mmCIF file of C-alpha atoms and ligand atoms in Angstrom:
data_model
loop_
_atom_site.group_PDB
_atom_site.id
_atom_site.type_symbol
_atom_site.label_atom_id
_atom_site.label_comp_id
_atom_site.label_asym_id
_atom_site.label_seq_id
_atom_site.Cartn_x
_atom_site.Cartn_y
_atom_site.Cartn_z
ATOM 1 C CA UNK A 1 -13.839 21.979 -18.228
ATOM 2 C CA UNK A 2 -14.291 24.622 -15.604
ATOM 3 C CA UNK A 3 -17.849 23.369 -14.587
ATOM 4 C CA UNK A 4 -16.387 19.549 -14.222
ATOM 5 C CA UNK A 5 -13.034 20.361 -12.696
ATOM 6 C CA UNK A 6 -11.010 19.134 -15.703
ATOM 7 C CA UNK A 7 -7.440 20.557 -15.743
ATOM 8 C CA UNK A 8 -6.939 23.300 -18.274
ATOM 9 C CA UNK A 9 -5.445 26.910 -18.108
ATOM 10 C CA UNK A 10 -7.050 28.992 -15.532
ATOM 11 C CA UNK A 11 -8.944 31.853 -16.998
ATOM 12 C CA UNK A 12 -11.450 34.502 -16.576
ATOM 13 C CA UNK A 13 -13.869 36.328 -19.188
ATOM 14 C CA UNK A 14 -14.390 39.904 -19.033
ATOM 15 C CA UNK A 15 -16.690 42.319 -21.059
ATOM 16 C CA UNK A 16 -15.928 45.328 -18.616
ATOM 17 C CA UNK A 17 -12.453 46.927 -18.982
ATOM 18 C CA UNK A 18 -11.963 47.915 -15.258
ATOM 19 C CA UNK A 19 -12.761 44.466 -14.060
ATOM 20 C CA UNK A 20 -10.008 43.192 -16.492
ATOM 21 C CA UNK A 21 -7.551 45.813 -15.215
ATOM 22 C CA UNK A 22 -8.300 44.933 -11.799
ATOM 23 C CA UNK A 23 -7.807 41.251 -12.449
ATOM 24 C CA UNK A 24 -4.529 41.852 -13.861
ATOM 25 C CA UNK A 25 -3.000 43.567 -10.570
ATOM 26 C CA UNK A 26 -2.689 39.830 -9.077
ATOM 27 C CA UNK A 27 -2.738 37.611 -12.050
ATOM 28 C CA UNK A 28 0.387 35.527 -12.528
ATOM 29 C CA UNK A 29 2.770 36.936 -15.130
ATOM 30 C CA UNK A 30 3.273 36.112 -18.031
ATOM 31 C CA UNK A 31 -0.350 36.028 -18.748
ATOM 32 C CA UNK A 32 -2.330 35.450 -22.085
ATOM 33 C CA UNK A 33 -4.789 37.992 -23.247
ATOM 34 C CA UNK A 34 -7.281 36.720 -25.983
ATOM 35 C CA UNK A 35 -9.711 38.630 -27.849
ATOM 36 C CA UNK A 36 -12.855 36.444 -27.835
ATOM 37 C CA UNK A 37 -13.553 36.297 -31.429
ATOM 38 C CA UNK A 38 -12.074 36.186 -35.063
ATOM 39 C CA UNK A 39 -8.867 38.328 -35.393
ATOM 40 C CA UNK A 40 -7.065 36.803 -38.261
ATOM 41 C CA UNK A 41 -5.065 34.575 -35.804
ATOM 42 C CA UNK A 42 -3.512 37.682 -34.171
ATOM 43 C CA UNK A 43 -5.794 38.340 -31.391
ATOM 44 C CA UNK A 44 -3.655 36.710 -28.760
ATOM 45 C CA UNK A 45 -0.901 38.481 -26.753
ATOM 46 C CA UNK A 46 1.509 36.863 -24.321
ATOM 47 C CA UNK A 47 2.038 39.692 -21.967
ATOM 48 C CA UNK A 48 5.491 39.195 -20.156
ATOM 49 C CA UNK A 49 5.047 41.965 -17.559
ATOM 50 C CA UNK A 50 2.067 43.656 -15.820
ATOM 51 C CA UNK A 51 2.415 46.658 -17.843
ATOM 52 C CA UNK A 52 2.419 44.749 -21.285
ATOM 53 C CA UNK A 53 -0.904 43.177 -19.934
ATOM 54 C CA UNK A 54 -2.443 46.573 -19.125
ATOM 55 C CA UNK A 55 -1.537 47.578 -22.658
ATOM 56 C CA UNK A 56 -2.893 44.562 -24.377
ATOM 57 C CA UNK A 57 -6.561 44.775 -22.494
ATOM 58 C CA UNK A 58 -6.614 48.899 -23.260
ATOM 59 C CA UNK A 59 -5.691 48.131 -26.829
ATOM 60 C CA UNK A 60 -8.430 45.330 -27.349
ATOM 61 C CA UNK A 61 -11.008 46.762 -25.114
ATOM 62 C CA UNK A 62 -10.587 50.426 -25.515
ATOM 63 C CA UNK A 63 -8.707 51.030 -28.944
ATOM 64 C CA UNK A 64 -10.450 48.119 -30.400
ATOM 65 C CA UNK A 65 -7.541 46.926 -32.411
ATOM 66 C CA UNK A 66 -9.313 43.694 -33.286
ATOM 67 C CA UNK A 67 -12.478 45.310 -33.563
ATOM 68 C CA UNK A 68 -15.605 43.931 -31.882
ATOM 69 C CA UNK A 69 -13.607 40.878 -30.989
ATOM 70 C CA UNK A 70 -11.921 42.925 -28.134
ATOM 71 C CA UNK A 71 -15.283 43.744 -26.462
ATOM 72 C CA UNK A 72 -15.034 40.397 -24.706
ATOM 73 C CA UNK A 73 -11.756 39.116 -23.826
ATOM 74 C CA UNK A 74 -10.275 36.117 -21.901
ATOM 75 C CA UNK A 75 -7.431 36.416 -19.537
ATOM 76 C CA UNK A 76 -5.626 32.939 -19.266
ATOM 77 C CA UNK A 77 -2.921 31.532 -17.486
ATOM 78 C CA UNK A 78 0.302 30.955 -19.431
ATOM 79 C CA UNK A 79 1.157 27.175 -19.584
ATOM 80 C CA UNK A 80 4.507 25.770 -20.352
ATOM 81 C CA UNK A 81 5.723 22.339 -20.989
ATOM 82 C CA UNK A 82 5.938 19.599 -23.784
ATOM 83 C CA UNK A 83 2.681 19.080 -25.781
ATOM 84 C CA UNK A 84 1.127 15.693 -26.467
ATOM 85 C CA UNK A 85 -1.574 14.753 -28.615
ATOM 86 C CA UNK A 86 -3.710 11.799 -27.454
ATOM 87 C CA UNK A 87 -6.284 10.353 -30.156
ATOM 88 C CA UNK A 88 -8.725 8.201 -28.290
ATOM 89 C CA UNK A 89 -11.764 5.802 -29.197
ATOM 90 C CA UNK A 90 -14.673 6.317 -26.983
ATOM 91 C CA UNK A 91 -18.386 4.840 -27.000
ATOM 92 C CA UNK A 92 -19.634 7.249 -24.349
ATOM 93 C CA UNK A 93 -18.539 4.765 -21.456
ATOM 94 C CA UNK A 94 -15.224 3.404 -22.215
ATOM 95 C CA UNK A 95 -12.226 5.399 -23.419
ATOM 96 C CA UNK A 96 -9.238 3.872 -25.220
ATOM 97 C CA UNK A 97 -6.470 6.147 -25.816
ATOM 98 C CA UNK A 98 -4.447 5.225 -28.928
ATOM 99 C CA UNK A 99 -0.707 5.353 -28.945
ATOM 100 C CA UNK A 100 0.467 8.939 -28.009
ATOM 101 C CA UNK A 101 2.222 11.384 -30.441
ATOM 102 C CA UNK A 102 3.931 14.639 -30.752
ATOM 103 C CA UNK A 103 3.122 16.952 -33.570
ATOM 104 C CA UNK A 104 5.690 19.766 -34.778
ATOM 105 C CA UNK A 105 3.213 22.806 -35.554
ATOM 106 C CA UNK A 106 5.929 25.522 -36.481
ATOM 107 C CA UNK A 107 6.841 26.011 -40.405
ATOM 108 C CA UNK A 108 10.580 26.003 -39.918
ATOM 109 C CA UNK A 109 13.358 23.911 -38.113
ATOM 110 C CA UNK A 110 13.958 24.400 -34.549
ATOM 111 C CA UNK A 111 10.285 25.275 -34.023
ATOM 112 C CA UNK A 112 10.595 28.823 -35.834
ATOM 113 C CA UNK A 113 8.255 30.577 -38.182
ATOM 114 C CA UNK A 114 4.467 30.506 -38.519
ATOM 115 C CA UNK A 115 2.013 27.899 -36.938
ATOM 116 C CA UNK A 116 0.969 25.521 -39.359
ATOM 117 C CA UNK A 117 -1.529 22.517 -39.584
ATOM 118 C CA UNK A 118 1.390 20.267 -38.416
ATOM 119 C CA UNK A 119 4.824 19.851 -40.449
ATOM 120 C CA UNK A 120 5.505 16.140 -39.060
ATOM 121 C CA UNK A 121 4.943 13.761 -36.100
ATOM 122 C CA UNK A 122 6.434 11.023 -34.221
ATOM 123 C CA UNK A 123 4.852 7.978 -32.202
ATOM 124 C CA UNK A 124 4.818 7.303 -29.314
ATOM 125 C CA UNK A 125 5.518 10.636 -27.635
ATOM 126 C CA UNK A 126 8.444 9.948 -24.916
ATOM 127 C CA UNK A 127 7.294 12.727 -22.715
ATOM 128 C CA UNK A 128 3.951 10.871 -22.192
ATOM 129 C CA UNK A 129 5.068 8.241 -19.655
ATOM 130 C CA UNK A 130 2.631 5.398 -18.302
ATOM 131 C CA UNK A 131 2.341 7.542 -15.065
ATOM 132 C CA UNK A 132 1.361 10.319 -16.806
ATOM 133 C CA UNK A 133 -1.119 8.383 -18.928
ATOM 134 C CA UNK A 134 -2.777 7.123 -15.727
ATOM 135 C CA UNK A 135 -3.129 10.739 -14.457
ATOM 136 C CA UNK A 136 -4.766 11.656 -17.662
ATOM 137 C CA UNK A 137 -7.146 8.770 -17.827
ATOM 138 C CA UNK A 138 -8.187 9.685 -14.032
ATOM 139 C CA UNK A 139 -8.388 13.399 -14.309
ATOM 140 C CA UNK A 140 -9.040 14.124 -17.941
ATOM 141 C CA UNK A 141 -10.195 11.413 -20.300
ATOM 142 C CA UNK A 142 -13.036 9.889 -18.262
ATOM 143 C CA UNK A 143 -14.064 13.122 -16.613
ATOM 144 C CA UNK A 144 -14.553 14.383 -20.068
ATOM 145 C CA UNK A 145 -16.534 11.556 -21.231
ATOM 146 C CA UNK A 146 -18.610 11.815 -18.044
ATOM 147 C CA UNK A 147 -19.127 15.322 -18.543
ATOM 148 C CA UNK A 148 -20.616 14.904 -22.004
ATOM 149 C CA UNK A 149 -23.009 12.374 -20.562
ATOM 150 C CA UNK A 150 -23.947 14.785 -17.761
ATOM 151 C CA UNK A 151 -24.806 17.440 -20.300
ATOM 152 C CA UNK A 152 -26.728 15.013 -22.210
ATOM 153 C CA UNK A 153 -24.459 15.002 -25.180
ATOM 154 C CA UNK A 154 -22.662 11.570 -25.055
ATOM 155 C CA UNK A 155 -19.864 11.390 -27.532
ATOM 156 C CA UNK A 156 -19.167 8.372 -29.598
ATOM 157 C CA UNK A 157 -16.081 8.510 -32.019
ATOM 158 C CA UNK A 158 -12.712 9.692 -32.185
ATOM 159 C CA UNK A 159 -11.859 12.358 -29.443
ATOM 160 C CA UNK A 160 -8.474 14.112 -29.582
ATOM 161 C CA UNK A 161 -6.998 15.316 -26.481
ATOM 162 C CA UNK A 162 -4.503 18.326 -27.165
ATOM 163 C CA UNK A 163 -2.448 18.400 -23.905
ATOM 164 C CA UNK A 164 0.488 20.247 -22.362
ATOM 165 C CA UNK A 165 2.337 18.520 -19.627
ATOM 166 C CA UNK A 166 3.128 21.473 -17.286
ATOM 167 C CA UNK A 167 5.206 21.380 -14.097
ATOM 168 C CA UNK A 168 1.774 21.018 -12.262
ATOM 169 C CA UNK A 169 0.423 18.286 -14.117
ATOM 170 C CA UNK A 170 -1.242 17.719 -17.437
ATOM 171 C CA UNK A 171 -3.682 20.311 -18.815
ATOM 172 C CA UNK A 172 -6.129 20.330 -21.733
ATOM 173 C CA UNK A 173 -5.262 22.757 -24.421
ATOM 174 C CA UNK A 174 -7.601 21.600 -26.987
ATOM 175 C CA UNK A 175 -10.247 19.096 -27.987
ATOM 176 C CA UNK A 176 -11.015 17.888 -31.331
ATOM 177 C CA UNK A 177 -13.707 15.540 -32.208
ATOM 178 C CA UNK A 178 -11.922 13.986 -35.057
ATOM 179 C CA UNK A 179 -8.542 12.238 -35.715
ATOM 180 C CA UNK A 180 -5.408 14.710 -36.115
ATOM 181 C CA UNK A 181 -3.493 15.472 -39.158
ATOM 182 C CA UNK A 182 -0.601 14.485 -39.173
ATOM 183 C CA UNK A 183 -0.920 12.495 -35.734
ATOM 184 C CA UNK A 184 -3.060 9.970 -37.735
ATOM 185 C CA UNK A 185 -0.253 9.324 -40.171
ATOM 186 C CA UNK A 186 1.810 7.798 -37.286
ATOM 187 C CA UNK A 187 -0.824 6.555 -35.020
ATOM 188 C CA UNK A 188 -2.866 4.423 -37.283
ATOM 189 C CA UNK A 189 0.307 2.409 -38.810
ATOM 190 C CA UNK A 190 0.997 1.461 -35.329
ATOM 191 C CA UNK A 191 -2.370 -0.069 -34.906
ATOM 192 C CA UNK A 192 -2.358 -3.803 -34.972
ATOM 193 C CA UNK A 193 -6.157 -4.523 -34.244
ATOM 194 C CA UNK A 194 -8.792 -4.361 -37.132
ATOM 195 C CA UNK A 195 -9.879 -0.384 -37.129
ATOM 196 C CA UNK A 196 -13.392 -1.337 -38.651
ATOM 197 C CA UNK A 197 -14.128 -3.734 -35.915
ATOM 198 C CA UNK A 198 -13.028 -0.989 -33.269
ATOM 199 C CA UNK A 199 -15.348 1.525 -35.242
ATOM 200 C CA UNK A 200 -18.158 -0.854 -35.204
ATOM 201 C CA UNK A 201 -17.563 -1.378 -31.315
ATOM 202 C CA UNK A 202 -17.257 2.429 -30.883
ATOM 203 C CA UNK A 203 -20.594 3.096 -32.568
ATOM 204 C CA UNK A 204 -22.537 0.004 -30.923
ATOM 205 C CA UNK A 205 -21.274 0.743 -27.358
ATOM 206 C CA UNK A 206 -19.174 -2.266 -26.979
ATOM 207 C CA UNK A 207 -15.734 -0.818 -26.878
ATOM 208 C CA UNK A 208 -14.950 -2.206 -23.366
ATOM 209 C CA UNK A 209 -15.007 -5.709 -25.052
ATOM 210 C CA UNK A 210 -13.048 -5.024 -28.132
ATOM 211 C CA UNK A 211 -9.183 -5.376 -28.324
ATOM 212 C CA UNK A 212 -7.339 -2.241 -29.408
ATOM 213 C CA UNK A 213 -3.762 -3.227 -29.596
ATOM 214 C CA UNK A 214 -0.880 -0.964 -31.063
ATOM 215 C CA UNK A 215 2.542 -2.307 -32.017
ATOM 216 C CA UNK A 216 5.603 -1.727 -29.636
ATOM 217 C CA UNK A 217 7.260 0.078 -32.539
ATOM 218 C CA UNK A 218 8.036 3.728 -33.550
ATOM 219 C CA UNK A 219 6.454 5.793 -36.359
ATOM 220 C CA UNK A 220 7.552 9.036 -37.808
ATOM 221 C CA UNK A 221 5.668 11.189 -40.496
ATOM 222 C CA UNK A 222 7.388 14.008 -42.458
ATOM 223 C CA UNK A 223 5.181 16.476 -44.263
ATOM 224 C CA UNK A 224 6.290 17.728 -47.628
ATOM 225 C CA UNK A 225 4.727 21.085 -48.240
ATOM 226 C CA UNK A 226 4.693 23.706 -50.873
ATOM 227 C CA UNK A 227 7.387 26.451 -50.360
ATOM 228 C CA UNK A 228 5.701 29.449 -48.846
ATOM 229 C CA UNK A 229 3.158 27.530 -46.697
ATOM 230 C CA UNK A 230 1.411 28.600 -44.465
ATOM 231 C CA UNK A 231 1.014 31.925 -46.416
ATOM 232 C CA UNK A 232 1.233 32.217 -50.145
ATOM 233 C CA UNK A 233 2.708 29.189 -52.308
ATOM 234 C CA UNK A 234 2.099 28.279 -55.935
ATOM 235 C CA UNK A 235 0.355 25.053 -57.016
ATOM 236 C CA UNK A 236 -0.001 22.792 -60.015
ATOM 237 C CA UNK A 237 3.699 21.063 -59.761
ATOM 238 C CA UNK A 238 4.035 17.464 -61.077
ATOM 239 C CA UNK A 239 4.757 14.949 -58.187
ATOM 240 C CA UNK A 240 6.974 11.997 -58.744
ATOM 241 C CA UNK A 241 6.656 9.272 -56.032
ATOM 242 C CA UNK A 242 8.710 6.097 -56.956
ATOM 243 C CA UNK A 243 6.603 2.960 -56.659
ATOM 244 C CA UNK A 244 8.848 1.580 -53.698
ATOM 245 C CA UNK A 245 7.973 4.403 -51.499
ATOM 246 C CA UNK A 246 4.200 4.808 -52.736
ATOM 247 C CA UNK A 247 2.731 2.800 -49.834
ATOM 248 C CA UNK A 248 4.373 4.871 -47.234
ATOM 249 C CA UNK A 249 2.836 8.219 -48.471
ATOM 250 C CA UNK A 250 -0.613 9.899 -47.384
ATOM 251 C CA UNK A 251 -1.346 12.289 -50.265
ATOM 252 C CA UNK A 252 -3.626 15.405 -48.982
ATOM 253 C CA UNK A 253 -2.822 18.661 -51.116
ATOM 254 C CA UNK A 254 -2.793 17.069 -54.618
ATOM 255 C CA UNK A 255 -5.118 16.774 -57.524
ATOM 256 C CA UNK A 256 -4.995 14.754 -60.830
ATOM 257 C CA UNK A 257 -4.445 17.002 -63.764
ATOM 258 C CA UNK A 258 -4.249 15.623 -67.235
ATOM 259 C CA UNK A 259 -3.890 12.116 -65.909
ATOM 260 C CA UNK A 260 -0.966 13.042 -63.440
ATOM 261 C CA UNK A 261 -0.696 13.946 -59.648
ATOM 262 C CA UNK A 262 0.083 17.453 -59.153
ATOM 263 C CA UNK A 263 0.190 19.801 -55.914
ATOM 264 C CA UNK A 264 -2.827 21.647 -55.030
ATOM 265 C CA UNK A 265 -2.410 22.625 -51.310
ATOM 266 C CA UNK A 266 -0.018 23.665 -48.741
ATOM 267 C CA UNK A 267 0.608 20.405 -47.045
ATOM 268 C CA UNK A 268 0.945 18.265 -50.071
ATOM 269 C CA UNK A 269 1.749 14.754 -48.424
ATOM 270 C CA UNK A 270 3.145 12.990 -45.491
ATOM 271 C CA UNK A 271 5.881 10.188 -45.623
ATOM 272 C CA UNK A 272 5.635 7.762 -42.907
ATOM 273 C CA UNK A 273 8.127 4.990 -41.691
ATOM 274 C CA UNK A 274 7.468 2.524 -38.993
ATOM 275 C CA UNK A 275 10.763 0.971 -37.473
ATOM 276 C CA UNK A 276 11.898 -0.607 -34.068
ATOM 277 C CA UNK A 277 13.472 2.690 -32.849
ATOM 278 C CA UNK A 278 12.502 6.290 -32.861
ATOM 279 C CA UNK A 279 15.961 6.999 -34.594
ATOM 280 C CA UNK A 280 15.405 4.566 -37.326
ATOM 281 C CA UNK A 281 11.868 5.693 -37.891
ATOM 282 C CA UNK A 282 13.071 9.116 -38.318
ATOM 283 C CA UNK A 283 15.865 8.055 -40.535
ATOM 284 C CA UNK A 284 13.741 5.940 -42.762
ATOM 285 C CA UNK A 285 11.124 8.615 -43.301
ATOM 286 C CA UNK A 286 13.689 11.038 -44.613
ATOM 287 C CA UNK A 287 15.456 8.415 -46.689
ATOM 288 C CA UNK A 288 11.650 8.234 -48.545
ATOM 289 C CA UNK A 289 11.331 11.949 -48.604
ATOM 290 C CA UNK A 290 14.509 12.257 -50.548
ATOM 291 C CA UNK A 291 13.028 10.032 -53.369
ATOM 292 C CA UNK A 292 9.946 12.041 -53.930
ATOM 293 C CA UNK A 293 10.226 15.101 -55.977
ATOM 294 C CA UNK A 294 7.989 18.002 -56.937
ATOM 295 C CA UNK A 295 9.143 21.663 -57.599
ATOM 296 C CA UNK A 296 8.949 24.098 -54.550
ATOM 297 C CA UNK A 297 8.712 20.993 -52.225
ATOM 298 C CA UNK A 298 9.528 22.149 -48.549
ATOM 299 C CA UNK A 299 9.871 20.109 -45.468
ATOM 300 C CA UNK A 300 11.335 20.488 -41.959
ATOM 301 C CA UNK A 301 14.631 18.601 -41.445
ATOM 302 C CA UNK A 302 14.374 18.133 -37.759
ATOM 303 C CA UNK A 303 10.967 16.108 -37.233
ATOM 304 C CA UNK A 304 11.510 13.997 -34.121
ATOM 305 C CA UNK A 305 14.485 15.643 -32.905
ATOM 306 C CA UNK A 306 12.624 16.970 -29.918
ATOM 307 C CA UNK A 307 11.451 13.540 -29.221
ATOM 308 C CA UNK A 308 15.151 12.197 -29.237
ATOM 309 C CA UNK A 309 16.131 15.051 -26.985
ATOM 310 C CA UNK A 310 13.365 14.108 -24.537
ATOM 311 C CA UNK A 311 14.931 10.589 -24.255
ATOM 312 C CA UNK A 312 12.915 8.768 -27.130
ATOM 313 C CA UNK A 313 15.111 5.921 -28.375
HETATM 314 N N1 LIG B 1 -2.373 18.317 -35.835
HETATM 315 C C1 LIG B 1 -3.300 19.089 -35.200
HETATM 316 C C2 LIG B 1 -4.638 18.730 -35.400
HETATM 317 O O1 LIG B 1 -4.903 17.821 -36.263
HETATM 318 O O2 LIG B 1 -5.491 19.490 -34.984
#
């Protein structure tokens, strides 16, 4: 991103502690200090003051609290703003963004608790206006595809842009070369065009001639998880899904035992509803969730509330 001027958090990498401490003297605060390696998900410190930043650098580079991961650190700009997931199809020449979506990463209501793989989604994301979409196409999506080509690594497939809409414009938080979960559970139900035809065009380099149309409707997906996820949880409980809601359910963390469906993972299933308004989609997905039963079921009660607060209708 740095090499190709694609907007992301400003960052510098250090393997010399004194240079890191010198950089912190003028770095904008808060700042993010990351150990560049595996640290059991704990190697990121958001320093609210310059003193905290100095302490974080020393703890990583001098005291080695994260082991050798702390020999090499990243000091990164702290970004704020709503997050948006934009999945896209690309054949390496054309980028066709899918309808935008909003993930809910934290385990608990009101965005509390531990980070998860995603506890629910809505699409479209009301924060992602047509004006912002246009900026993203110009400053992020096309430059990314062009950068991959320039590196001799043409990318064809589904490219996931994880974006933050900061007061200074959209920034890339992450790329994934795959569909998102649970974004896909709200994006693909809104796709009106034929997915196989699009995938063939993506592979064949003819995406520019292919129709990719999304319904002008709203989708909400609520994840039903095992109580205790994302840390410790029990499995093996029978799952009861009434026939009238089955076609709205995407099963993930489940297995067949003695001919019956039982829980076998943290995020067990996703329940999607598509309606003409965001509010109706949220209500309809919770209506279906209430009809599905398994012991130790857990779900957030506020999927979509942030989108409604942001003006989604
Ligand atoms: N929901 C986030 C992801 O799929 O990475």
